[in-house]
Amino acid sequence: MAVSPAVPQKRPPEELNRAVILLGPPGAGKGTQAKKLAARYAVPHLSTGDMLREHVANGTELGAKARPIMERGELVPDSLVLKIVAARIEQPDCAHGFVFDGFPRTVAQAHYLGELLKQHGFRRPIVIHLAVDTSLILRRITGRRMCKTGGEIYNLFERPPKVKDRCDNDGGELVQRPDDREEIVGPRLKAYEKQTAPLVAYYKRLGLLHDVDAAKTVEEVEQQIWKTLHHARGKH
Ligand code: AP5
């Protein structure tokens, strides 16, 4: 049986030099994998969900608008999200690329991003589609806990912390996101099906989409993403 190559710990950012987009439904593992990938290439992990939650936590005007929408499990209007993304990718740490988690989420956002990447001289992005059956999603979302300090992601069923409610890395408190309550998962999945799933066909048409089986273990998904990137980098 062929042995798969080990996923390297570190790669130079110049080797990536583009945007990677992790696309998939809530709970597919976008955040979990985006953190690993971004750390490997030492490029920023750009989660629009995290950015919006930060606005909410800081009580900004944008956060005040986004909060009730997020709590209902609906998408925040493009006008608010695009502003945050455009400002973020202009930062110097984005010069060699970045990993998007949860963006783009509508065809309009994808169009806008395409233009933005061109303007900044980036080549075409690699889109990784984390495909997972809805039956796994509820367990992943309701079991998720996040570290309040460093943002590390846990799962009470699949990846529990060593000490209850405490982060293994920094001892930070583990909390549940308000939109991870069972009754909000339905609306989030509906929003995904209606507004985000069309991006799968969109990026497929552009020849940029690569499917990964996200029902596998975290390590197996990481391995598939690594192999996919390795092949895709040579193609586009
Ligand atoms: P966002 O924060 O982006 O949430 P999401 O897309 O719903 O995705 P999740 O964070 O729930 O899941 P994930 O795929 O990252 O999974 P994770 O790795 O954590 O968005 C939140 C809200 O913000 C939206 O509803 C919207 O209102 C707003 N928003 C954000 N971006 C927007 C945009 N661009 N436009 C408009 N509105 C926007 O994993 C989940 C759990 O599963 C964890 O517990 C993890 O430990 C576990 N797990 C992960 N992988 C595996 C595995 N392989 N096996 C077993 N368990 C696993």
PDB file of N, CA and C in Angstrom, residues 1-49:
ATOM      1  N   MET A   1       0.839  -1.195   0.000  1.00  0.00           N
ATOM      2  CA  MET A   1       0.000   0.000   0.000  1.00  0.00           C
ATOM      3  C   MET A   1       0.882   1.257   0.000  1.00  0.00           C
ATOM      4  N   ALA A   2       0.538   2.240  -0.846  1.00  0.00           N
ATOM      5  CA  ALA A   2       1.346   3.458  -0.925  1.00  0.00           C
ATOM      6  C   ALA A   2       1.216   4.264   0.366  1.00  0.00           C
ATOM      7  N   VAL A   3       2.347   4.750   0.872  1.00  0.00           N
ATOM      8  CA  VAL A   3       2.316   5.559   2.092  1.00  0.00           C
ATOM      9  C   VAL A   3       2.217   7.027   1.687  1.00  0.00           C
ATOM     10  N   SER A   4       1.252   7.758   2.276  1.00  0.00           N
ATOM     11  CA  SER A   4       1.092   9.172   1.930  1.00  0.00           C
ATOM     12  C   SER A   4       2.227   9.974   2.534  1.00  0.00           C
ATOM     13  N   PRO A   5       2.727  11.013   1.835  1.00  0.00           N
ATOM     14  CA  PRO A   5       3.804  11.825   2.408  1.00  0.00           C
ATOM     15  C   PRO A   5       3.308  12.566   3.638  1.00  0.00           C
ATOM     16  N   ALA A   6       4.199  12.704   4.627  1.00  0.00           N
ATOM     17  CA  ALA A   6       3.806  13.403   5.860  1.00  0.00           C
ATOM     18  C   ALA A   6       3.542  14.871   5.554  1.00  0.00           C
ATOM     19  N   VAL A   7       2.625  15.474   6.303  1.00  0.00           N
ATOM     20  CA  VAL A   7       2.352  16.899   6.112  1.00  0.00           C
ATOM     21  C   VAL A   7       3.480  17.667   6.787  1.00  0.00           C
ATOM     22  N   PRO A   8       4.191  18.539   6.057  1.00  0.00           N
ATOM     23  CA  PRO A   8       5.307  19.251   6.698  1.00  0.00           C
ATOM     24  C   PRO A   8       4.814  20.257   7.721  1.00  0.00           C
ATOM     25  N   GLN A   9       5.624  20.487   8.743  1.00  0.00           N
ATOM     26  CA  GLN A   9       5.271  21.454   9.802  1.00  0.00           C
ATOM     27  C   GLN A   9       5.290  22.879   9.279  1.00  0.00           C
ATOM     28  N   LYS A  10       6.344  23.209   8.532  1.00  0.00           N
ATOM     29  CA  LYS A  10       6.524  24.602   8.087  1.00  0.00           C
ATOM     30  C   LYS A  10       6.904  24.647   6.607  1.00  0.00           C
ATOM     31  N   ARG A  11       6.356  25.630   5.896  1.00  0.00           N
ATOM     32  CA  ARG A  11       6.744  25.897   4.511  1.00  0.00           C
ATOM     33  C   ARG A  11       6.904  27.410   4.376  1.00  0.00           C
ATOM     34  N   PRO A  12       7.770  27.857   3.457  1.00  0.00           N
ATOM     35  CA  PRO A  12       7.927  29.318   3.323  1.00  0.00           C
ATOM     36  C   PRO A  12       6.673  29.951   2.723  1.00  0.00           C
ATOM     37  N   PRO A  13       6.269  31.145   3.190  1.00  0.00           N
ATOM     38  CA  PRO A  13       5.054  31.792   2.668  1.00  0.00           C
ATOM     39  C   PRO A  13       5.116  32.041   1.164  1.00  0.00           C
ATOM     40  N   GLU A  14       6.334  32.288   0.638  1.00  0.00           N
ATOM     41  CA  GLU A  14       6.476  32.561  -0.806  1.00  0.00           C
ATOM     42  C   GLU A  14       5.980  31.381  -1.629  1.00  0.00           C
ATOM     43  N   GLU A  15       5.998  30.189  -1.028  1.00  0.00           N
ATOM     44  CA  GLU A  15       5.572  28.996  -1.769  1.00  0.00           C
ATOM     45  C   GLU A  15       4.053  29.011  -1.997  1.00  0.00           C
ATOM     46  N   LEU A  16       3.337  29.712  -1.131  1.00  0.00           N
ATOM     47  CA  LEU A  16       1.877  29.780  -1.284  1.00  0.00           C
ATOM     48  C   LEU A  16       1.527  30.919  -2.236  1.00  0.00           C
ATOM     49  N   ASN A  17       1.876  32.139  -1.801  1.00  0.00           N
ATOM     50  CA  ASN A  17       1.737  33.323  -2.641  1.00  0.00           C
ATOM     51  C   ASN A  17       0.384  33.517  -3.300  1.00  0.00           C
ATOM     52  N   ARG A  18      -0.653  33.245  -2.616  1.00  0.00           N
ATOM     53  CA  ARG A  18      -2.010  33.417  -3.148  1.00  0.00           C
ATOM     54  C   ARG A  18      -3.030  33.231  -2.014  1.00  0.00           C
ATOM     55  N   ALA A  19      -4.282  33.386  -2.377  1.00  0.00           N
ATOM     56  CA  ALA A  19      -5.347  33.144  -1.404  1.00  0.00           C
ATOM     57  C   ALA A  19      -5.787  31.692  -1.509  1.00  0.00           C
ATOM     58  N   VAL A  20      -6.016  31.084  -0.347  1.00  0.00           N
ATOM     59  CA  VAL A  20      -6.673  29.774  -0.312  1.00  0.00           C
ATOM     60  C   VAL A  20      -8.031  30.008   0.336  1.00  0.00           C
ATOM     61  N   ILE A  21      -9.072  29.458  -0.280  1.00  0.00           N
ATOM     62  CA  ILE A  21     -10.425  29.637   0.252  1.00  0.00           C
ATOM     63  C   ILE A  21     -10.925  28.292   0.755  1.00  0.00           C
ATOM     64  N   LEU A  22     -11.306  28.228   2.035  1.00  0.00           N
ATOM     65  CA  LEU A  22     -11.913  27.002   2.548  1.00  0.00           C
ATOM     66  C   LEU A  22     -13.427  27.204   2.534  1.00  0.00           C
ATOM     67  N   LEU A  23     -14.085  26.397   1.716  1.00  0.00           N
ATOM     68  CA  LEU A  23     -15.529  26.540   1.498  1.00  0.00           C
ATOM     69  C   LEU A  23     -16.231  25.303   2.045  1.00  0.00           C
ATOM     70  N   GLY A  24     -17.327  25.520   2.773  1.00  0.00           N
ATOM     71  CA  GLY A  24     -18.052  24.363   3.299  1.00  0.00           C
ATOM     72  C   GLY A  24     -19.100  24.806   4.287  1.00  0.00           C
ATOM     73  N   PRO A  25     -20.041  23.924   4.635  1.00  0.00           N
ATOM     74  CA  PRO A  25     -21.120  24.293   5.542  1.00  0.00           C
ATOM     75  C   PRO A  25     -20.619  24.550   6.961  1.00  0.00           C
ATOM     76  N   PRO A  26     -21.477  25.157   7.807  1.00  0.00           N
ATOM     77  CA  PRO A  26     -21.107  25.326   9.208  1.00  0.00           C
ATOM     78  C   PRO A  26     -20.689  23.981   9.788  1.00  0.00           C
ATOM     79  N   GLY A  27     -19.604  23.973  10.548  1.00  0.00           N
ATOM     80  CA  GLY A  27     -19.170  22.746  11.203  1.00  0.00           C
ATOM     81  C   GLY A  27     -18.378  21.801  10.316  1.00  0.00           C
ATOM     82  N   ALA A  28     -18.078  22.206   9.085  1.00  0.00           N
ATOM     83  CA  ALA A  28     -17.337  21.305   8.180  1.00  0.00           C
ATOM     84  C   ALA A  28     -15.884  21.140   8.625  1.00  0.00           C
ATOM     85  N   GLY A  29     -15.394  22.126   9.402  1.00  0.00           N
ATOM     86  CA  GLY A  29     -13.992  22.066   9.846  1.00  0.00           C
ATOM     87  C   GLY A  29     -13.132  23.143   9.196  1.00  0.00           C
ATOM     88  N   LYS A  30     -13.769  24.190   8.675  1.00  0.00           N
ATOM     89  CA  LYS A  30     -13.014  25.252   7.994  1.00  0.00           C
ATOM     90  C   LYS A  30     -12.022  25.919   8.960  1.00  0.00           C
ATOM     91  N   GLY A  31     -12.513  26.291  10.143  1.00  0.00           N
ATOM     92  CA  GLY A  31     -11.666  26.982  11.108  1.00  0.00           C
ATOM     93  C   GLY A  31     -10.521  26.089  11.576  1.00  0.00           C
ATOM     94  N   THR A  32     -10.852  24.853  11.880  1.00  0.00           N
ATOM     95  CA  THR A  32      -9.842  23.892  12.357  1.00  0.00           C
ATOM     96  C   THR A  32      -8.718  23.764  11.329  1.00  0.00           C
ATOM     97  N   GLN A  33      -9.078  23.588  10.069  1.00  0.00           N
ATOM     98  CA  GLN A  33      -8.064  23.373   9.032  1.00  0.00           C
ATOM     99  C   GLN A  33      -7.381  24.671   8.614  1.00  0.00           C
ATOM    100  N   ALA A  34      -8.129  25.779   8.622  1.00  0.00           N
ATOM    101  CA  ALA A  34      -7.536  27.066   8.220  1.00  0.00           C
ATOM    102  C   ALA A  34      -6.412  27.459   9.167  1.00  0.00           C
ATOM    103  N   LYS A  35      -6.605  27.223  10.465  1.00  0.00           N
ATOM    104  CA  LYS A  35      -5.569  27.556  11.454  1.00  0.00           C
ATOM    105  C   LYS A  35      -4.291  26.775  11.153  1.00  0.00           C
ATOM    106  N   LYS A  36      -4.443  25.485  10.860  1.00  0.00           N
ATOM    107  CA  LYS A  36      -3.272  24.633  10.614  1.00  0.00           C
ATOM    108  C   LYS A  36      -2.542  25.074   9.344  1.00  0.00           C
ATOM    109  N   LEU A  37      -3.314  25.311   8.307  1.00  0.00           N
ATOM    110  CA  LEU A  37      -2.737  25.671   7.020  1.00  0.00           C
ATOM    111  C   LEU A  37      -2.012  27.018   7.097  1.00  0.00           C
ATOM    112  N   ALA A  38      -2.679  27.992   7.732  1.00  0.00           N
ATOM    113  CA  ALA A  38      -2.093  29.327   7.841  1.00  0.00           C
ATOM    114  C   ALA A  38      -0.808  29.271   8.675  1.00  0.00           C
ATOM    115  N   ALA A  39      -0.813  28.447   9.735  1.00  0.00           N
ATOM    116  CA  ALA A  39       0.385  28.340  10.580  1.00  0.00           C
ATOM    117  C   ALA A  39       1.523  27.697   9.780  1.00  0.00           C
ATOM    118  N   ARG A  40       1.198  26.724   8.956  1.00  0.00           N
ATOM    119  CA  ARG A  40       2.242  26.044   8.178  1.00  0.00           C
ATOM    120  C   ARG A  40       2.975  27.016   7.263  1.00  0.00           C
ATOM    121  N   TYR A  41       2.223  27.893   6.594  1.00  0.00           N
ATOM    122  CA  TYR A  41       2.832  28.836   5.645  1.00  0.00           C
ATOM    123  C   TYR A  41       3.152  30.193   6.283  1.00  0.00           C
ATOM    124  N   ALA A  42       2.854  30.323   7.568  1.00  0.00           N
ATOM    125  CA  ALA A  42       3.058  31.606   8.271  1.00  0.00           C
ATOM    126  C   ALA A  42       2.363  32.756   7.539  1.00  0.00           C
ATOM    127  N   VAL A  43       1.125  32.519   7.127  1.00  0.00           N
ATOM    128  CA  VAL A  43       0.308  33.579   6.519  1.00  0.00           C
ATOM    129  C   VAL A  43      -0.934  33.770   7.404  1.00  0.00           C
ATOM    130  N   PRO A  44      -1.645  34.898   7.274  1.00  0.00           N
ATOM    131  CA  PRO A  44      -2.811  35.120   8.141  1.00  0.00           C
ATOM    132  C   PRO A  44      -3.984  34.184   7.846  1.00  0.00           C
ATOM    133  N   HIS A  45      -4.681  33.830   8.913  1.00  0.00           N
ATOM    134  CA  HIS A  45      -5.937  33.076   8.832  1.00  0.00           C
ATOM    135  C   HIS A  45      -7.045  34.126   8.903  1.00  0.00           C
ATOM    136  N   LEU A  46      -7.772  34.296   7.819  1.00  0.00           N
ATOM    137  CA  LEU A  46      -8.789  35.343   7.773  1.00  0.00           C
ATOM    138  C   LEU A  46     -10.181  34.734   7.880  1.00  0.00           C
ATOM    139  N   SER A  47     -10.718  34.753   9.091  1.00  0.00           N
ATOM    140  CA  SER A  47     -12.062  34.240   9.337  1.00  0.00           C
ATOM    141  C   SER A  47     -13.000  35.431   9.487  1.00  0.00           C
ATOM    142  N   THR A  48     -13.939  35.570   8.543  1.00  0.00           N
ATOM    143  CA  THR A  48     -14.865  36.710   8.661  1.00  0.00           C
ATOM    144  C   THR A  48     -15.753  36.523   9.888  1.00  0.00           C
ATOM    145  N   GLY A  49     -16.037  35.272  10.253  1.00  0.00           N
ATOM    146  CA  GLY A  49     -16.817  35.009  11.466  1.00  0.00           C
ATOM    147  C   GLY A  49     -16.085  35.560  12.685  1.00  0.00           C
TER     148      GLY A  49
END
